Amino acid sequence: MLAAKLRILGAVLVALVVFALIADLPRRWGSLAISEDDPLARMREFREAVLQENRMAFLALLDAPLRERGDALLYGVRRRLLQAVSWVIVEQQVESDTARFVVHEQGRDGWIYPVRYDWVRRGRAWHLVQVTELPPERAVIAPGTRIGEEADLSRGRENESTRTAGGSGRVEDQDADEEEVP
Amino acid sequence: MSQAGRRWVVLAGVVGVFGLVFVLQGIWQHGASSQAPRPARPAPSAVPMTPTMTAVQIELGLKDEQPTRWDGEVHLSEGKLLDMQVSFGGPMARVDGQRFIARSTLDKKKKKDGGIVRPSLLILVDAPATAQIQVKTEQGAFSFRLGDVPVDKPMVLLEGRVAVQRQAGGVRLTGRQTEDDFPALARGADGTVWLAYVEYLPGRPYVLERILAGNFEELEPQGNGDLVRLAKFDGQAWSPGLPVSDDPADVWRPTVAVDGRGQVYVAWAEQREGNWDIYYRVYTPSAGTWSPIQRLTTAAGTDFNVVATNDAAGRVWLAWQSWRQGQFDILATVLENGRPRSDPVVISDSDANDWSPSLTADRRGRVYLAWDTYAHGNYDVRLVVLDAQTGQRLGEALAIAATPAFEARPHIVCDAQDRVWIAYEQGDELWGKDFATEQFKRIPLTGNLGAPLYRNRTVQVKCLANSKLHRPAADLQGYLKKSAVRNRSLPQLVVDRAGGVWLFFRMHPLPGGAGEVWYSYATRYDGQSWGPLRRLAQSAGLLDNRLGLVAYEDGVLCVYSGDGRLRTQNRQQADLFAATLHAAGPTHPPQLVPDDSPVNSAPTAEYQRELQDVRRLREFQLQLGQRKYALYRGEFHRHTEVSAHRDGDGSLEDSWRYALDAGRLDWMGNGDHDNGFHHEYMWWRIQKTADLFHLPPYFVSVHSYERSCVYPNGHRNVILPRRGIRPLPRGNLAGSPEKGAPDTKLLYAYLKHFGGLCASHTSATDMGTDWRDNDPWAEPVVEIYQGHRHNYEHPGAPRSPTAETQIGGFRPAGFVWNALEKGYRLGFQSSSDHVSTHMSYGILFVTEKSRQGIIEAFRQRHCYAATDNILLVVRSGSHLMGDIFESAERPTLEIHAVGTADIAQVHIIRNNRYVYSAQPKQREIRLTYTDLQAEPGNTYYYYVRIEQADGNLAWASPLWITYRPK
């Protein structure tokens, strides 16, 4: 009797584990089933695969020729992204079978690293065919900059309220320092 | 019970009785204030008026170098002293019969003349020209013969220490319990003069302490309102005004005309159930009977600014300004036997706004109608002849003034030779276009591209004779430059029986324009020359203050309103005054020269570009989930004549002209201080004009005002959801950075009571705040940039002030970043403040083009600030700028911007630090930003700033995103 119960419990546990794995699959594999028609979503999956060092998901996004040097690509992109503070798609051209994105990877070092990603559609799925690093450019303002910290905040901290109830308050630019025109 | 116990019972009983009395008193007081009967409208009385009434202005102490007593008394050799007023006479100043107390005083703030403020007397006498007036003062006596006192320049007496000058008028026609305004005059064939005007009955005054205790409902006056009245002048006295309209009503500027049978037509605009229409009523003097009130217009949209004349056949013509299908047109109709002969006819033919009709008729049966139009992207004056039978226009409109300058508000009259005289206002080119301040280098800007609403303004006169335009041969502008040195506005004309052409206008009396005070002035063209210039006594009031005028005897009879102000803050109530003006010399046939003014008004390329930019914003739609958003561009910091301070903001009407035409705004709110420094009638008039221009969905006016508490509490601009709520008086302003200010908390409570909101402006100036207070519901947004001054985003941001470049003080604790850092959730908007135009907008994402839609958009912080018509959309999935939400994904922003020039830089700021700054160098950008540094569980605020190559800027409201990955 007990053995039977344990068997049922074991089966339930196995089912739960299988269900959990299936449920987690999209995350681990980059939501392939949902987004394969959307190159923009594939770009996001690419980024997350790199950041999470999800090699399987990463390789699944690459077109066959590129997949051959997938590990080197993953290493290179990941090295750059790990020192980036933001990832900005600044240009996107999506045609029926091709797509191109230019991404600004804003580095902590104050440089913007533009990278071009070219995709092609194979059947229903989009695959990355080329990653091209463009010449970096220095950001107008380095990331993390907080401008104006030197301002002397103490100048405004005194309490100057002197008016009491019913007063009309002072308004700017008022005076009566004039005589009438003769 | 013990003795002690009994004592306690007695004590408790006494306390209980007192408590009961206190409670009952409170209930009674509440009932008395909230259910008080309507204040009684006082009955007007008859006022005698003789031709020998004259006013004399007496300036005292012209050589005073220290405070001096000028107390004294006035005596007349013949006639009588009717009235006397003291101005600038010091704190003890008063009048008691013929005696007065008036002293020159020392004002330490005054920089000129050693700080001496000199008193002046205004005396009104009923006396012949031979009367000798003697004034005895503590500094000596002086006298003068009334007929010797000039009207155009002061006569100096008492060794240069005193100056006297005659003024025209002003017999007070109305009582002090009401505000009397908007006079219009017409003269019947029998010589009787009819006066139509509006009498405003104020509500019961509120008790300040009760408001400060939170009884905000008492800020909604009950029983107040307008009444149109009709009075007549028979040459001896003014009759008490008869009631014409319903009482109380909400009316705008009546007009009056007398038909060939002597029937008196009074027409006016009145708001009923949210629609302004033209109403009229006919009075038969012989029977003393009135027709029922007739409604002339019924279509949705404002009909107002109605004017009247009677033609040679005795018929009464009406013309007015009418909002139809998204624009103002000029309509006209003829009334016969008390009824319109046909449906009103649209006279103007532009696809732009047409304004300010003026009617006149000649003796040959022709009727003339003039107006101004924004058809070419600036105001031009046009005139047509109307067919007396059909009411239709005959032929094309004649261009009376058609240059790129501001040419508006025509007033026309016919003379006995059937010439048409036309007066109009002339102002700057590029009126209402980009203007910041004369201190533009401090912002820094390279210059002002346009002109503000009231910088250079004069009046022009032309004459249409034999179908050709002429000008008076005597140079009017040359004359005015010598005699009337400031801006002149609101011209009105009368031709007297001798053929002299009287020109009336409004002008500020002080060289620097301090305070909100304007007077009416008159000059006369005798056919060869202009002059002398006369000031109408008691005509102090707002800039837009139009007179009732008719030719009378050998001169002009005028009725006008005045409120005794030196500025809005110290105004009294508006009353009507009457004056007769007589020619100073002989009259000659008018010498005219051909008008050679260019006709070169045409839409500029820049104007066409602007139309495209505005169209892009108006056509933009955004669907997020079930909600569809439209962009709605406007502002709520527009000052006017009510709080112009230095005569730079122009009239209330011009503020709405700007909104509809030069600014092409979708919404706007007035920003006058406390709706006219808490004066009920100023509030009534501001809110009335806001309703006149409430034209949804094309244009929405909001009821708003500026509430000015100095640093560190801060000025705040207030929007209220509906009409009828008065500004909140000041509470206790003392507070601390930690606990805030009781007054500001009172403001938040008031806004919650009424459903309004507020926004701090110029937060890092002396008008700003150290952010000691914020209520996210009542104060959801901040005016991050204002056109008149700076960007208050953070020190070092574009157009932000420094201690050296500040305008209005430098209080760095007030920068917006400090508020954000304190955790305040503030959206961004931009508005103008004084003078500035066309370079500061609050652009809203509205789901409904209405007053409530505007408030809801602000409440959600669904708005951005911009200095030009820049399209800027920042969202995150289904969330829009201003939203506060959690996200399982890395915080991501989708940014779409279309500039009015190339976008030079785009910045993304996270928690007051720049995290991405790029140089797109293109007109349109679409970016998708993802934050790679966001830590799970943390909340970040992100906002976007756009910088164009031409220097224009836009700031999107922040999004507050809490990153919670699954």
PDB file of C-alpha atoms in Angstrom, chain B residues 401-618:
ATOM      1  CA  ALA B 401      -4.040  97.396 -43.721  1.00  0.00           C
ATOM      2  CA  ALA B 402      -2.236  94.408 -45.169  1.00  0.00           C
ATOM      3  CA  THR B 403       1.416  94.367 -44.257  1.00  0.00           C
ATOM      4  CA  PRO B 404       3.292  91.707 -42.256  1.00  0.00           C
ATOM      5  CA  ALA B 405       2.725  93.821 -39.141  1.00  0.00           C
ATOM      6  CA  PHE B 406       0.035  93.233 -36.516  1.00  0.00           C
ATOM      7  CA  GLU B 407      -2.947  95.240 -37.808  1.00  0.00           C
ATOM      8  CA  ALA B 408      -6.128  94.596 -35.888  1.00  0.00           C
ATOM      9  CA  ARG B 409      -9.218  95.805 -34.021  1.00  0.00           C
ATOM     10  CA  PRO B 410     -10.564  98.257 -36.594  1.00  0.00           C
ATOM     11  CA  HIS B 411     -13.119 100.866 -35.610  1.00  0.00           C
ATOM     12  CA  ILE B 412     -15.001 102.678 -38.354  1.00  0.00           C
ATOM     13  CA  VAL B 413     -17.291 105.710 -38.606  1.00  0.00           C
ATOM     14  CA  CYS B 414     -18.820 107.709 -41.460  1.00  0.00           C
ATOM     15  CA  ASP B 415     -18.703 111.470 -41.639  1.00  0.00           C
ATOM     16  CA  ALA B 416     -21.312 113.794 -43.089  1.00  0.00           C
ATOM     17  CA  GLN B 417     -19.652 113.588 -46.508  1.00  0.00           C
ATOM     18  CA  ASP B 418     -19.967 109.785 -46.480  1.00  0.00           C
ATOM     19  CA  ARG B 419     -16.273 109.257 -46.055  1.00  0.00           C
ATOM     20  CA  VAL B 420     -15.412 106.197 -43.976  1.00  0.00           C
ATOM     21  CA  TRP B 421     -12.817 106.764 -41.283  1.00  0.00           C
ATOM     22  CA  ILE B 422     -10.963 103.695 -40.114  1.00  0.00           C
ATOM     23  CA  ALA B 423      -8.802 103.409 -37.029  1.00  0.00           C
ATOM     24  CA  TYR B 424      -6.896 100.266 -36.085  1.00  0.00           C
ATOM     25  CA  GLU B 425      -4.035  99.031 -33.968  1.00  0.00           C
ATOM     26  CA  GLN B 426      -0.643  98.442 -35.489  1.00  0.00           C
ATOM     27  CA  GLY B 427       2.031  96.317 -33.840  1.00  0.00           C
ATOM     28  CA  ASP B 428       5.141  94.319 -34.534  1.00  0.00           C
ATOM     29  CA  GLU B 429       5.776  91.933 -37.361  1.00  0.00           C
ATOM     30  CA  LEU B 430       6.154  88.302 -36.284  1.00  0.00           C
ATOM     31  CA  TRP B 431       3.757  89.045 -33.452  1.00  0.00           C
ATOM     32  CA  GLY B 432       3.552  86.195 -30.976  1.00  0.00           C
ATOM     33  CA  LYS B 433       6.467  84.293 -32.494  1.00  0.00           C
ATOM     34  CA  ASP B 434       9.615  83.189 -30.662  1.00  0.00           C
ATOM     35  CA  PHE B 435      10.310  85.646 -27.887  1.00  0.00           C
ATOM     36  CA  ALA B 436      11.980  84.977 -24.553  1.00  0.00           C
ATOM     37  CA  THR B 437      13.097  88.155 -22.857  1.00  0.00           C
ATOM     38  CA  GLU B 438      15.184  91.190 -23.653  1.00  0.00           C
ATOM     39  CA  GLN B 439      17.828  89.470 -21.500  1.00  0.00           C
ATOM     40  CA  PHE B 440      18.028  86.608 -23.986  1.00  0.00           C
ATOM     41  CA  LYS B 441      21.815  86.419 -23.746  1.00  0.00           C
ATOM     42  CA  ARG B 442      21.448  85.140 -20.201  1.00  0.00           C
ATOM     43  CA  ILE B 443      19.580  82.016 -21.300  1.00  0.00           C
ATOM     44  CA  PRO B 444      21.654  81.958 -23.594  1.00  0.00           C
ATOM     45  CA  LEU B 445      19.958  82.628 -26.915  1.00  0.00           C
ATOM     46  CA  THR B 446      21.419  84.430 -29.866  1.00  0.00           C
ATOM     47  CA  GLY B 447      18.364  86.641 -30.164  1.00  0.00           C
ATOM     48  CA  ASN B 448      14.601  86.787 -30.270  1.00  0.00           C
ATOM     49  CA  LEU B 449      13.250  85.640 -33.600  1.00  0.00           C
ATOM     50  CA  GLY B 450       9.817  87.166 -33.112  1.00  0.00           C
ATOM     51  CA  ALA B 451       7.982  89.827 -31.170  1.00  0.00           C
ATOM     52  CA  PRO B 452       6.047  89.486 -27.912  1.00  0.00           C
ATOM     53  CA  LEU B 453       2.385  90.347 -27.577  1.00  0.00           C
ATOM     54  CA  TYR B 454       2.800  93.952 -26.514  1.00  0.00           C
ATOM     55  CA  ARG B 455       6.110  95.602 -27.324  1.00  0.00           C
ATOM     56  CA  ASN B 456       5.457  98.204 -30.023  1.00  0.00           C
ATOM     57  CA  ARG B 457       1.895  99.269 -30.569  1.00  0.00           C
ATOM     58  CA  THR B 458       0.304 102.349 -32.034  1.00  0.00           C
ATOM     59  CA  VAL B 459      -2.971 103.416 -33.586  1.00  0.00           C
ATOM     60  CA  GLN B 460      -3.432 104.331 -37.223  1.00  0.00           C
ATOM     61  CA  VAL B 461      -6.168 106.299 -38.957  1.00  0.00           C
ATOM     62  CA  LYS B 462      -7.148 106.055 -42.614  1.00  0.00           C
ATOM     63  CA  CYS B 463     -10.015 107.454 -44.613  1.00  0.00           C
ATOM     64  CA  LEU B 464     -11.910 105.863 -47.464  1.00  0.00           C
ATOM     65  CA  ALA B 465     -13.100 108.640 -49.748  1.00  0.00           C
ATOM     66  CA  ASN B 466     -14.346 108.132 -53.290  1.00  0.00           C
ATOM     67  CA  SER B 467     -13.390 104.454 -53.055  1.00  0.00           C
ATOM     68  CA  LYS B 468      -9.747 105.308 -52.399  1.00  0.00           C
ATOM     69  CA  LEU B 469      -7.779 105.042 -49.210  1.00  0.00           C
ATOM     70  CA  HIS B 470      -6.245 108.166 -47.750  1.00  0.00           C
ATOM     71  CA  ARG B 471      -4.500 109.252 -44.628  1.00  0.00           C
ATOM     72  CA  PRO B 472      -4.902 112.505 -42.711  1.00  0.00           C
ATOM     73  CA  ALA B 473      -2.344 114.928 -44.101  1.00  0.00           C
ATOM     74  CA  ALA B 474      -1.153 115.734 -40.589  1.00  0.00           C
ATOM     75  CA  ASP B 475       1.275 113.062 -39.460  1.00  0.00           C
ATOM     76  CA  LEU B 476      -0.506 111.170 -36.690  1.00  0.00           C
ATOM     77  CA  GLN B 477       2.516 109.100 -35.699  1.00  0.00           C
ATOM     78  CA  GLY B 478       4.710 112.164 -35.479  1.00  0.00           C
ATOM     79  CA  TYR B 479       2.140 113.795 -33.240  1.00  0.00           C
ATOM     80  CA  LEU B 480       1.733 110.733 -31.023  1.00  0.00           C
ATOM     81  CA  LYS B 481       5.479 110.288 -30.626  1.00  0.00           C
ATOM     82  CA  LYS B 482       5.605 113.703 -29.012  1.00  0.00           C
ATOM     83  CA  SER B 483       2.336 113.640 -27.091  1.00  0.00           C
ATOM     84  CA  ALA B 484       1.610 110.017 -26.249  1.00  0.00           C
ATOM     85  CA  VAL B 485       4.932 108.334 -25.829  1.00  0.00           C
ATOM     86  CA  ARG B 486       3.931 104.817 -24.839  1.00  0.00           C
ATOM     87  CA  ASN B 487       2.053 102.066 -26.662  1.00  0.00           C
ATOM     88  CA  ARG B 488      -1.413 103.087 -27.787  1.00  0.00           C
ATOM     89  CA  SER B 489      -4.261 100.644 -28.259  1.00  0.00           C
ATOM     90  CA  LEU B 490      -7.988 100.159 -28.773  1.00  0.00           C
ATOM     91  CA  PRO B 491      -8.590 103.087 -31.117  1.00  0.00           C
ATOM     92  CA  GLN B 492     -12.122 104.413 -31.444  1.00  0.00           C
ATOM     93  CA  LEU B 493     -13.396 107.214 -33.632  1.00  0.00           C
ATOM     94  CA  VAL B 494     -16.200 109.773 -33.586  1.00  0.00           C
ATOM     95  CA  VAL B 495     -16.863 112.523 -36.083  1.00  0.00           C
ATOM     96  CA  ASP B 496     -18.405 115.575 -34.458  1.00  0.00           C
ATOM     97  CA  ARG B 497     -20.925 117.899 -36.045  1.00  0.00           C
ATOM     98  CA  ALA B 498     -18.247 120.283 -37.277  1.00  0.00           C
ATOM     99  CA  GLY B 499     -16.469 117.444 -39.055  1.00  0.00           C
ATOM    100  CA  GLY B 500     -13.666 117.083 -36.545  1.00  0.00           C
ATOM    101  CA  VAL B 501     -12.443 113.502 -36.178  1.00  0.00           C
ATOM    102  CA  TRP B 502     -11.936 112.395 -32.591  1.00  0.00           C
ATOM    103  CA  LEU B 503      -9.518 109.573 -31.930  1.00  0.00           C
ATOM    104  CA  PHE B 504      -9.667 107.811 -28.576  1.00  0.00           C
ATOM    105  CA  PHE B 505      -7.162 105.218 -27.416  1.00  0.00           C
ATOM    106  CA  ARG B 506      -5.780 103.541 -24.312  1.00  0.00           C
ATOM    107  CA  MET B 507      -2.280 104.174 -23.019  1.00  0.00           C
ATOM    108  CA  HIS B 508      -0.193 103.485 -19.933  1.00  0.00           C
ATOM    109  CA  PRO B 509       0.632 106.762 -18.166  1.00  0.00           C
ATOM    110  CA  LEU B 510       4.079 105.861 -16.810  1.00  0.00           C
ATOM    111  CA  PRO B 511       7.254 105.912 -18.897  1.00  0.00           C
ATOM    112  CA  GLY B 512       8.389 102.504 -17.674  1.00  0.00           C
ATOM    113  CA  GLY B 513       4.938 100.963 -17.657  1.00  0.00           C
ATOM    114  CA  ALA B 514       4.994  99.943 -13.985  1.00  0.00           C
ATOM    115  CA  GLY B 515       1.766  98.559 -12.624  1.00  0.00           C
ATOM    116  CA  GLU B 516      -1.352  97.580 -14.515  1.00  0.00           C
ATOM    117  CA  VAL B 517      -2.952 100.945 -15.256  1.00  0.00           C
ATOM    118  CA  TRP B 518      -4.093 102.434 -18.514  1.00  0.00           C
ATOM    119  CA  TYR B 519      -6.090 105.581 -19.219  1.00  0.00           C
ATOM    120  CA  SER B 520      -8.243 106.703 -22.105  1.00  0.00           C
ATOM    121  CA  TYR B 521      -6.902 109.586 -24.127  1.00  0.00           C
ATOM    122  CA  ALA B 522      -8.480 111.645 -26.881  1.00  0.00           C
ATOM    123  CA  THR B 523      -7.148 113.821 -29.633  1.00  0.00           C
ATOM    124  CA  ARG B 524      -8.933 115.509 -32.521  1.00  0.00           C
ATOM    125  CA  TYR B 525      -8.118 116.027 -36.173  1.00  0.00           C
ATOM    126  CA  ASP B 526      -9.445 119.464 -37.011  1.00  0.00           C
ATOM    127  CA  GLY B 527      -8.763 118.887 -40.688  1.00  0.00           C
ATOM    128  CA  GLN B 528      -5.251 120.299 -40.558  1.00  0.00           C
ATOM    129  CA  SER B 529      -3.631 119.076 -37.368  1.00  0.00           C
ATOM    130  CA  TRP B 530      -3.990 116.690 -34.430  1.00  0.00           C
ATOM    131  CA  GLY B 531      -4.389 117.788 -30.839  1.00  0.00           C
ATOM    132  CA  PRO B 532      -4.525 118.588 -28.071  1.00  0.00           C
ATOM    133  CA  LEU B 533      -4.182 115.325 -26.184  1.00  0.00           C
ATOM    134  CA  ARG B 534      -6.704 114.958 -23.360  1.00  0.00           C
ATOM    135  CA  ARG B 535      -6.826 112.354 -20.652  1.00  0.00           C
ATOM    136  CA  LEU B 536     -10.249 111.232 -19.520  1.00  0.00           C
ATOM    137  CA  ALA B 537     -10.542 111.666 -15.776  1.00  0.00           C
ATOM    138  CA  GLN B 538     -11.254 108.475 -13.809  1.00  0.00           C
ATOM    139  CA  SER B 539     -10.565 106.265 -16.814  1.00  0.00           C
ATOM    140  CA  ALA B 540      -7.888 104.197 -15.078  1.00  0.00           C
ATOM    141  CA  GLY B 541      -8.489 100.523 -15.633  1.00  0.00           C
ATOM    142  CA  LEU B 542      -7.429  97.558 -17.699  1.00  0.00           C
ATOM    143  CA  LEU B 543      -5.853  98.045 -21.098  1.00  0.00           C
ATOM    144  CA  ASP B 544      -8.864  96.685 -22.987  1.00  0.00           C
ATOM    145  CA  ASN B 545     -11.416  99.202 -21.831  1.00  0.00           C
ATOM    146  CA  ARG B 546     -13.621 100.454 -24.648  1.00  0.00           C
ATOM    147  CA  LEU B 547     -15.707 103.582 -24.539  1.00  0.00           C
ATOM    148  CA  GLY B 548     -19.251 104.369 -25.466  1.00  0.00           C
ATOM    149  CA  LEU B 549     -19.080 107.323 -27.869  1.00  0.00           C
ATOM    150  CA  VAL B 550     -21.512 109.568 -29.722  1.00  0.00           C
ATOM    151  CA  ALA B 551     -21.239 112.951 -31.355  1.00  0.00           C
ATOM    152  CA  TYR B 552     -22.877 115.396 -29.005  1.00  0.00           C
ATOM    153  CA  GLU B 553     -23.493 119.136 -29.318  1.00  0.00           C
ATOM    154  CA  ASP B 554     -20.262 120.567 -30.708  1.00  0.00           C
ATOM    155  CA  GLY B 555     -18.138 117.718 -29.421  1.00  0.00           C
ATOM    156  CA  VAL B 556     -18.352 114.187 -28.136  1.00  0.00           C
ATOM    157  CA  LEU B 557     -20.156 112.500 -25.295  1.00  0.00           C
ATOM    158  CA  CYS B 558     -18.292 109.542 -23.912  1.00  0.00           C
ATOM    159  CA  VAL B 559     -19.043 107.016 -21.209  1.00  0.00           C
ATOM    160  CA  TYR B 560     -16.313 104.768 -19.935  1.00  0.00           C
ATOM    161  CA  SER B 561     -15.450 102.590 -17.005  1.00  0.00           C
ATOM    162  CA  GLY B 562     -12.701 103.185 -14.501  1.00  0.00           C
ATOM    163  CA  ASP B 563     -11.717 101.474 -11.296  1.00  0.00           C
ATOM    164  CA  GLY B 564      -9.453 104.029  -9.660  1.00  0.00           C
ATOM    165  CA  ARG B 565      -6.407 101.829  -9.880  1.00  0.00           C
ATOM    166  CA  LEU B 566      -2.739 102.518  -9.796  1.00  0.00           C
ATOM    167  CA  ARG B 567      -2.349  98.810 -10.434  1.00  0.00           C
ATOM    168  CA  THR B 568      -4.593  95.797 -10.239  1.00  0.00           C
ATOM    169  CA  GLN B 569      -3.708  95.142  -6.608  1.00  0.00           C
ATOM    170  CA  ASN B 570      -5.158  98.427  -5.383  1.00  0.00           C
ATOM    171  CA  ARG B 571      -8.072  98.799  -7.765  1.00  0.00           C
ATOM    172  CA  GLN B 572     -11.446  99.775  -6.385  1.00  0.00           C
ATOM    173  CA  GLN B 573     -14.660  98.766  -8.116  1.00  0.00           C
ATOM    174  CA  ALA B 574     -15.285  99.605 -11.778  1.00  0.00           C
ATOM    175  CA  ASP B 575     -17.780 102.405 -12.273  1.00  0.00           C
ATOM    176  CA  LEU B 576     -19.041 104.252 -15.288  1.00  0.00           C
ATOM    177  CA  PHE B 577     -18.069 107.855 -15.847  1.00  0.00           C
ATOM    178  CA  ALA B 578     -19.344 110.331 -18.383  1.00  0.00           C
ATOM    179  CA  ALA B 579     -17.629 113.263 -20.014  1.00  0.00           C
ATOM    180  CA  THR B 580     -18.299 115.706 -22.799  1.00  0.00           C
ATOM    181  CA  LEU B 581     -15.373 116.874 -24.877  1.00  0.00           C
ATOM    182  CA  HIS B 582     -15.457 120.012 -26.941  1.00  0.00           C
ATOM    183  CA  ALA B 583     -13.331 121.161 -29.833  1.00  0.00           C
ATOM    184  CA  ALA B 584     -10.464 123.390 -28.800  1.00  0.00           C
ATOM    185  CA  GLY B 585     -10.499 125.471 -31.981  1.00  0.00           C
ATOM    186  CA  PRO B 586     -11.929 125.872 -35.469  1.00  0.00           C
ATOM    187  CA  THR B 587     -12.519 122.946 -37.819  1.00  0.00           C
ATOM    188  CA  HIS B 588     -11.378 122.799 -41.442  1.00  0.00           C
ATOM    189  CA  PRO B 589     -12.255 120.478 -44.307  1.00  0.00           C
ATOM    190  CA  PRO B 590     -10.062 117.436 -43.735  1.00  0.00           C
ATOM    191  CA  GLN B 591      -6.795 117.486 -45.604  1.00  0.00           C
ATOM    192  CA  LEU B 592      -6.043 113.991 -46.858  1.00  0.00           C
ATOM    193  CA  VAL B 593      -3.178 112.416 -48.723  1.00  0.00           C
ATOM    194  CA  PRO B 594      -3.254 109.125 -50.646  1.00  0.00           C
ATOM    195  CA  ASP B 595      -2.423 106.128 -48.519  1.00  0.00           C
ATOM    196  CA  ASP B 596       0.712 104.598 -49.950  1.00  0.00           C
ATOM    197  CA  SER B 597       1.043 101.785 -47.420  1.00  0.00           C
ATOM    198  CA  PRO B 598       2.270  98.581 -49.034  1.00  0.00           C
ATOM    199  CA  VAL B 599      -0.083  95.640 -49.437  1.00  0.00           C
ATOM    200  CA  ASN B 600       2.392  92.850 -48.967  1.00  0.00           C
ATOM    201  CA  SER B 601       0.937  90.565 -46.353  1.00  0.00           C
ATOM    202  CA  ALA B 602       1.450  86.949 -47.386  1.00  0.00           C
ATOM    203  CA  PRO B 603       2.103  83.662 -45.600  1.00  0.00           C
ATOM    204  CA  THR B 604       5.841  83.208 -45.188  1.00  0.00           C
ATOM    205  CA  ALA B 605       7.749  79.988 -45.773  1.00  0.00           C
ATOM    206  CA  GLU B 606       8.437  79.822 -42.053  1.00  0.00           C
ATOM    207  CA  TYR B 607       4.722  80.107 -41.332  1.00  0.00           C
ATOM    208  CA  GLN B 608       3.991  77.275 -43.796  1.00  0.00           C
ATOM    209  CA  ARG B 609       6.645  75.139 -42.109  1.00  0.00           C
ATOM    210  CA  GLU B 610       5.085  75.796 -38.775  1.00  0.00           C
ATOM    211  CA  LEU B 611       1.687  74.745 -40.067  1.00  0.00           C
ATOM    212  CA  GLN B 612       3.214  71.432 -41.134  1.00  0.00           C
ATOM    213  CA  ASP B 613       4.866  70.927 -37.741  1.00  0.00           C
ATOM    214  CA  VAL B 614       1.596  71.626 -35.962  1.00  0.00           C
ATOM    215  CA  ARG B 615      -0.316  69.347 -38.327  1.00  0.00           C
ATOM    216  CA  ARG B 616       2.138  66.520 -37.550  1.00  0.00           C
ATOM    217  CA  LEU B 617       1.403  66.874 -33.855  1.00  0.00           C
ATOM    218  CA  ARG B 618      -2.343  67.183 -34.357  1.00  0.00           C
TER     219      ARG B 618
END
